[in-house]
mmCIF file of N, CA and C in Angstrom:
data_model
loop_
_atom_site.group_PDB
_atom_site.id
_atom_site.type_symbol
_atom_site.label_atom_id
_atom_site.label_comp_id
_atom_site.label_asym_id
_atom_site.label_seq_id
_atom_site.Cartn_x
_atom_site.Cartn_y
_atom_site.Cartn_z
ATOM 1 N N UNK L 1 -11.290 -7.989 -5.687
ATOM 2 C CA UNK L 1 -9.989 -7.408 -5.417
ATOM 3 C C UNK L 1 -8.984 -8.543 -5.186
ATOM 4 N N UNK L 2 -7.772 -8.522 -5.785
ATOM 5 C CA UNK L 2 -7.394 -9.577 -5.562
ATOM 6 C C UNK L 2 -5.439 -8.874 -5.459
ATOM 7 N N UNK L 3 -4.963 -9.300 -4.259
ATOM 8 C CA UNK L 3 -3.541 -8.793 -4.172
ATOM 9 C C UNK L 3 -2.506 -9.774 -4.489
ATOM 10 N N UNK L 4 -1.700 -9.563 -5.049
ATOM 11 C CA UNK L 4 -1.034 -10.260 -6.261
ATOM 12 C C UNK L 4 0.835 -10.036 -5.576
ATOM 13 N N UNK L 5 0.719 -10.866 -4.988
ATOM 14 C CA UNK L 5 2.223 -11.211 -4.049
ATOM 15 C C UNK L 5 3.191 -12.137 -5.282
ATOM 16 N N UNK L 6 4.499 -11.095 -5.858
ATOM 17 C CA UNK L 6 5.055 -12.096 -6.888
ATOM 18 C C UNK L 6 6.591 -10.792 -6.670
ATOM 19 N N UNK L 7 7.828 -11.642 -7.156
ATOM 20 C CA UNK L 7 8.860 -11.085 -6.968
ATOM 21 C C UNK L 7 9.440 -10.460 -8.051
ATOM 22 N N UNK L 8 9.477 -11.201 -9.201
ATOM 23 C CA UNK L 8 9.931 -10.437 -10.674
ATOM 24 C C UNK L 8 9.074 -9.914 -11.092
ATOM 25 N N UNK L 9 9.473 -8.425 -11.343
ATOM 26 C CA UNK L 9 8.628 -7.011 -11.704
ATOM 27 C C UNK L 9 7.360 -7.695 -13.469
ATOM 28 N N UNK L 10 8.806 -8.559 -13.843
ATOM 29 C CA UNK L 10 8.344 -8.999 -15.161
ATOM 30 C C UNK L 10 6.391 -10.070 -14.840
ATOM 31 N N UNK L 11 6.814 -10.884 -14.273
ATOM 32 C CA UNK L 11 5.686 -11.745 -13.937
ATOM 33 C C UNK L 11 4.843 -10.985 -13.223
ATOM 34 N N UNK L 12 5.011 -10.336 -11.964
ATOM 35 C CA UNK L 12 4.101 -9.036 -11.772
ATOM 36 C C UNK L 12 3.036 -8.420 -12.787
ATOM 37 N N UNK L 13 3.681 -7.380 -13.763
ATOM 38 C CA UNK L 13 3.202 -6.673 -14.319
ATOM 39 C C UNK L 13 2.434 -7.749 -15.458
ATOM 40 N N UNK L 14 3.081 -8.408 -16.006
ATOM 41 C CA UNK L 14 1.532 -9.475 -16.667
ATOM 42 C C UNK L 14 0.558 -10.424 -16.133
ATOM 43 N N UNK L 15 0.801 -10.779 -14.645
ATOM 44 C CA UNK L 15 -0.407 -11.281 -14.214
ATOM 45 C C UNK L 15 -1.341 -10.156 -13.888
ATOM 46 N N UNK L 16 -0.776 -9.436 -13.152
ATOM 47 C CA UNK L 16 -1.835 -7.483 -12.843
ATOM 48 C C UNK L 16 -2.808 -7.550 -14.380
ATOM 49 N N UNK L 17 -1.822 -7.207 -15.515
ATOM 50 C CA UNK L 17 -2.772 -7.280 -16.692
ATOM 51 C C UNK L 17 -3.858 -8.310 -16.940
ATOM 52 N N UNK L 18 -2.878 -9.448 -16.697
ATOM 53 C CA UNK L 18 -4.032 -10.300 -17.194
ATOM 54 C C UNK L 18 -5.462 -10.079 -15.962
ATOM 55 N N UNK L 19 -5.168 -10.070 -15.151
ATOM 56 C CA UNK L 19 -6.112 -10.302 -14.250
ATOM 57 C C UNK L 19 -7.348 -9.097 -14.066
ATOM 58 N N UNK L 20 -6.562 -8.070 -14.412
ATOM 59 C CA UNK L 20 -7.566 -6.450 -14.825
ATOM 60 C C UNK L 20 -7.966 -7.134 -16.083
ATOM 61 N N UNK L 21 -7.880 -7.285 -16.734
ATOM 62 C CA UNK L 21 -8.680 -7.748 -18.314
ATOM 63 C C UNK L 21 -10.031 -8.349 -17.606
ATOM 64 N N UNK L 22 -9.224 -9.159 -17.001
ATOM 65 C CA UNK L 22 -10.743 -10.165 -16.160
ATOM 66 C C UNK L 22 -11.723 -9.270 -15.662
ATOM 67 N N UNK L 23 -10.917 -7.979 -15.215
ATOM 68 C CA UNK L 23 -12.340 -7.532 -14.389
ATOM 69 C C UNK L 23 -11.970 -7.293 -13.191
ATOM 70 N N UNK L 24 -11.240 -7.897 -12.595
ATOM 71 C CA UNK L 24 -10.540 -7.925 -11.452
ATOM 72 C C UNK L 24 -9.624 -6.279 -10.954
ATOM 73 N N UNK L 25 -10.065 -6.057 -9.494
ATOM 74 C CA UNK L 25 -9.163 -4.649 -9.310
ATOM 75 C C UNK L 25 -7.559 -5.811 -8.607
ATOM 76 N N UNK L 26 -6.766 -4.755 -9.085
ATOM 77 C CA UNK L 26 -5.278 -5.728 -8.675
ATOM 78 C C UNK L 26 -4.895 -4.564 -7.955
ATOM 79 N N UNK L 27 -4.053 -5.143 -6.767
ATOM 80 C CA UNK L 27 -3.199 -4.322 -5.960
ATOM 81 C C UNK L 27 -1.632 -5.322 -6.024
ATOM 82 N N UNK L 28 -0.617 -4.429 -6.272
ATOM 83 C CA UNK L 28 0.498 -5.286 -6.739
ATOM 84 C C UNK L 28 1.712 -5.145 -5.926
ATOM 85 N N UNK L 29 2.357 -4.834 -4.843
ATOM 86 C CA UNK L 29 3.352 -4.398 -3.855
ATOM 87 C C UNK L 29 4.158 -5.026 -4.747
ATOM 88 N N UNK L 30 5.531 -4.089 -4.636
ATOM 89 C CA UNK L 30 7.136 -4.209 -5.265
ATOM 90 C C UNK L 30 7.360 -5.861 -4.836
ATOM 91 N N UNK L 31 7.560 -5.713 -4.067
ATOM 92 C CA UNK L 31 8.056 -7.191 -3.080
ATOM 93 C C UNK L 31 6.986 -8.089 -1.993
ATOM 94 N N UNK L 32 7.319 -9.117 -2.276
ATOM 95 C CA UNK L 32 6.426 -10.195 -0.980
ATOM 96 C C UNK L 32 6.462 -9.773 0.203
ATOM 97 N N UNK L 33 7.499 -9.044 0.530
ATOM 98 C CA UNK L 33 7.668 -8.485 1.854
ATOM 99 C C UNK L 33 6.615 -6.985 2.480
ATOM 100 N N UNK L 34 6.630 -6.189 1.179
ATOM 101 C CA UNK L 34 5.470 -5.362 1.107
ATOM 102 C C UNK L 34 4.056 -5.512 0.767
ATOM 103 N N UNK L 35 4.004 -7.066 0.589
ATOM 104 C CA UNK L 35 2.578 -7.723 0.511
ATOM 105 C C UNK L 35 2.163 -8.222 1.549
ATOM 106 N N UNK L 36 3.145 -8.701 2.324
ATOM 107 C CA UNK L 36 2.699 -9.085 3.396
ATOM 108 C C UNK L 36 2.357 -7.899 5.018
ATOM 109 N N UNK L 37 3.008 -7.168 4.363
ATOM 110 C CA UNK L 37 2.865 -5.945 5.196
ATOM 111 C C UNK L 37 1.099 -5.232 4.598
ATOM 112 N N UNK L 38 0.533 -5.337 3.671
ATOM 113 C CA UNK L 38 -0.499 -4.898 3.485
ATOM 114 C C UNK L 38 -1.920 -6.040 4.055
ATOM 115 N N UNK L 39 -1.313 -7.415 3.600
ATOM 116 C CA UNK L 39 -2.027 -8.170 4.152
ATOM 117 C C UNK L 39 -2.623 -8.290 5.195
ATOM 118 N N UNK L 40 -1.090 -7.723 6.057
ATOM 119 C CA UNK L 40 -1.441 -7.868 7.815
ATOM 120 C C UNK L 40 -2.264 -6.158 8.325
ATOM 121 N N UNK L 41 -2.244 -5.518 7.753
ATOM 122 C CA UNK L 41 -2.719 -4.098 7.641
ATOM 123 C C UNK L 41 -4.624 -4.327 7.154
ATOM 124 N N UNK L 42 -4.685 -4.705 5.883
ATOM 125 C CA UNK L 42 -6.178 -5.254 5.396
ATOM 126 C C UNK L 42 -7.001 -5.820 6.745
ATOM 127 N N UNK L 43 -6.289 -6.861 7.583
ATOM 128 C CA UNK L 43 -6.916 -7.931 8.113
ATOM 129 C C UNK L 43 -7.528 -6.898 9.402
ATOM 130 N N UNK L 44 -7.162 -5.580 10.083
ATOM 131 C CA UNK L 44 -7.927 -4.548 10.565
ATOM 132 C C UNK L 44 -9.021 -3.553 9.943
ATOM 133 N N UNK L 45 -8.986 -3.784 8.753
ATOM 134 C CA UNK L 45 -10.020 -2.814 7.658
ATOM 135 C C UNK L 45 -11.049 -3.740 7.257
ATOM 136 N N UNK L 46 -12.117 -2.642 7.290
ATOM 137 C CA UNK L 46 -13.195 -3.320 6.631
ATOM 138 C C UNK L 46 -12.722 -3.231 4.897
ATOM 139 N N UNK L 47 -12.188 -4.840 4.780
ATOM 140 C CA UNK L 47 -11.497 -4.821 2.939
ATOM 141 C C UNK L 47 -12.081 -6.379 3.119
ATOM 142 N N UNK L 48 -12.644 -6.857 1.766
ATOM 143 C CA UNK L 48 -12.531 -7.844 1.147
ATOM 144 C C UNK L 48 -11.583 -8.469 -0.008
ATOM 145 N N UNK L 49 -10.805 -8.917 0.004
ATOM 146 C CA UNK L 49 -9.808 -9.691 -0.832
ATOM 147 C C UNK L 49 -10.466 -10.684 -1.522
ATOM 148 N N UNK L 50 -10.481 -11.150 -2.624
ATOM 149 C CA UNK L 50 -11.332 -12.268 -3.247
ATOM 150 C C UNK L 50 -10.289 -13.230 -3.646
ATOM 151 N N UNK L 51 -9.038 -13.169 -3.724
ATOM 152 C CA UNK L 51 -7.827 -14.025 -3.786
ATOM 153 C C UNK L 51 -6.524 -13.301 -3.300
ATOM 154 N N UNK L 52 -5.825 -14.315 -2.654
ATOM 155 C CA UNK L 52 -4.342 -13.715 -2.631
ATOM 156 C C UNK L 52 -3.347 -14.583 -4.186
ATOM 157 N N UNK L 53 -2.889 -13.837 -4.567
ATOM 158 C CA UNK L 53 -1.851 -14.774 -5.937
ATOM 159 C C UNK L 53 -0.372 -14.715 -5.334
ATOM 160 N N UNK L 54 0.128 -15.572 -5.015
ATOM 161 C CA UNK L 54 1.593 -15.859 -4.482
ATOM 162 C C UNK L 54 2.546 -16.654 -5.617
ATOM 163 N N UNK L 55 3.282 -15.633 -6.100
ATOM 164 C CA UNK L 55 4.387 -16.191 -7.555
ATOM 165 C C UNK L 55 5.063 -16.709 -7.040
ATOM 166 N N UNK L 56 6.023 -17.883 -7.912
ATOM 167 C CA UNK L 56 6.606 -18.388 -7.533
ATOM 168 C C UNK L 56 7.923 -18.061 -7.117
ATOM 169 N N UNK L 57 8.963 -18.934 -6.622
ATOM 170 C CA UNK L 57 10.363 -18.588 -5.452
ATOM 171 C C UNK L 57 10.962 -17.645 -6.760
ATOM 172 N N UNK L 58 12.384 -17.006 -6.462
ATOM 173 C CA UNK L 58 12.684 -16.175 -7.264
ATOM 174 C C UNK L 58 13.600 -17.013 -8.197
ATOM 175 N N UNK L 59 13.550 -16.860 -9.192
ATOM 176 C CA UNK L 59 14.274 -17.877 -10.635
ATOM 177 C C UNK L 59 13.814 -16.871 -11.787
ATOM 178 N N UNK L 60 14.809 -16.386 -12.257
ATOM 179 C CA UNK L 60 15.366 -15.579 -13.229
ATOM 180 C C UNK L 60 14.914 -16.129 -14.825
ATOM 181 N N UNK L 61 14.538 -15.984 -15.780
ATOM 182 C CA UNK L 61 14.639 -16.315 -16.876
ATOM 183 C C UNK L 61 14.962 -15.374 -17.810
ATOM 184 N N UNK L 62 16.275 -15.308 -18.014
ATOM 185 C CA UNK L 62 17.246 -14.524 -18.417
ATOM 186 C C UNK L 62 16.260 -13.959 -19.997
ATOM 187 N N UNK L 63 16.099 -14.966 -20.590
ATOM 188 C CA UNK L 63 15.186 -14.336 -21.864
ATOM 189 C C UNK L 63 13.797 -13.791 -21.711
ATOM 190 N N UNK L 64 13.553 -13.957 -20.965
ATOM 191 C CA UNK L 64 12.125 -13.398 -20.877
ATOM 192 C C UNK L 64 12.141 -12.136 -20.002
ATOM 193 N N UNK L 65 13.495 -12.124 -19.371
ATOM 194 C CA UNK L 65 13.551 -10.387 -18.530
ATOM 195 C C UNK L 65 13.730 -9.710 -19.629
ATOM 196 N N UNK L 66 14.681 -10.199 -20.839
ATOM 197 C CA UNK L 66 15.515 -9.231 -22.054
ATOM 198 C C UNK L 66 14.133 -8.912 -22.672
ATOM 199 N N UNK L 67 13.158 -10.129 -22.716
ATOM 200 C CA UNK L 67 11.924 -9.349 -23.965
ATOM 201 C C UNK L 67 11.296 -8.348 -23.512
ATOM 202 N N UNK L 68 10.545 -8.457 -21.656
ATOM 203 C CA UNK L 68 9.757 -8.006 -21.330
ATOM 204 C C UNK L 68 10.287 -6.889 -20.467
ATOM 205 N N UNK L 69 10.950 -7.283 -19.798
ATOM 206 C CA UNK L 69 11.854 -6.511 -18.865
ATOM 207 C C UNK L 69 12.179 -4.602 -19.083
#
């Protein structure tokens, strides 16, 4: 299981893919802010996490929102 903390919906939704291809279950919160709110929630549950993925700061790439976006 691996929860996937990233800010543009765009980079989001293709690491989730790529990472389900792998095999991997993905849990994906809108925002870092709602990741971190699950994080701190998990750390009372019996949950195993096998990675956290933290995208990078927020920076726009105007062409790659228009393709994928």
């Amino acid at each position: 299981s691996v929860l996937l903390a990233e800010g543009s919906p765009t980079r989001r939704r293709a690491l989730a893919a790529m990472l389900g291809q792998r095999g991997y279950s993905v849990t994906a919160p809108p925002s870092r802010g709602e990741a971190m709110v699950f994080l701190r929630a998990a750390r009372g549950r019996a949950m195993t996490l096998d990675a956290v993925v933290v995208g990078w700061p927020d920076f726009t790439d105007t062409l790659s929102e228009d393709l994928f976006g």
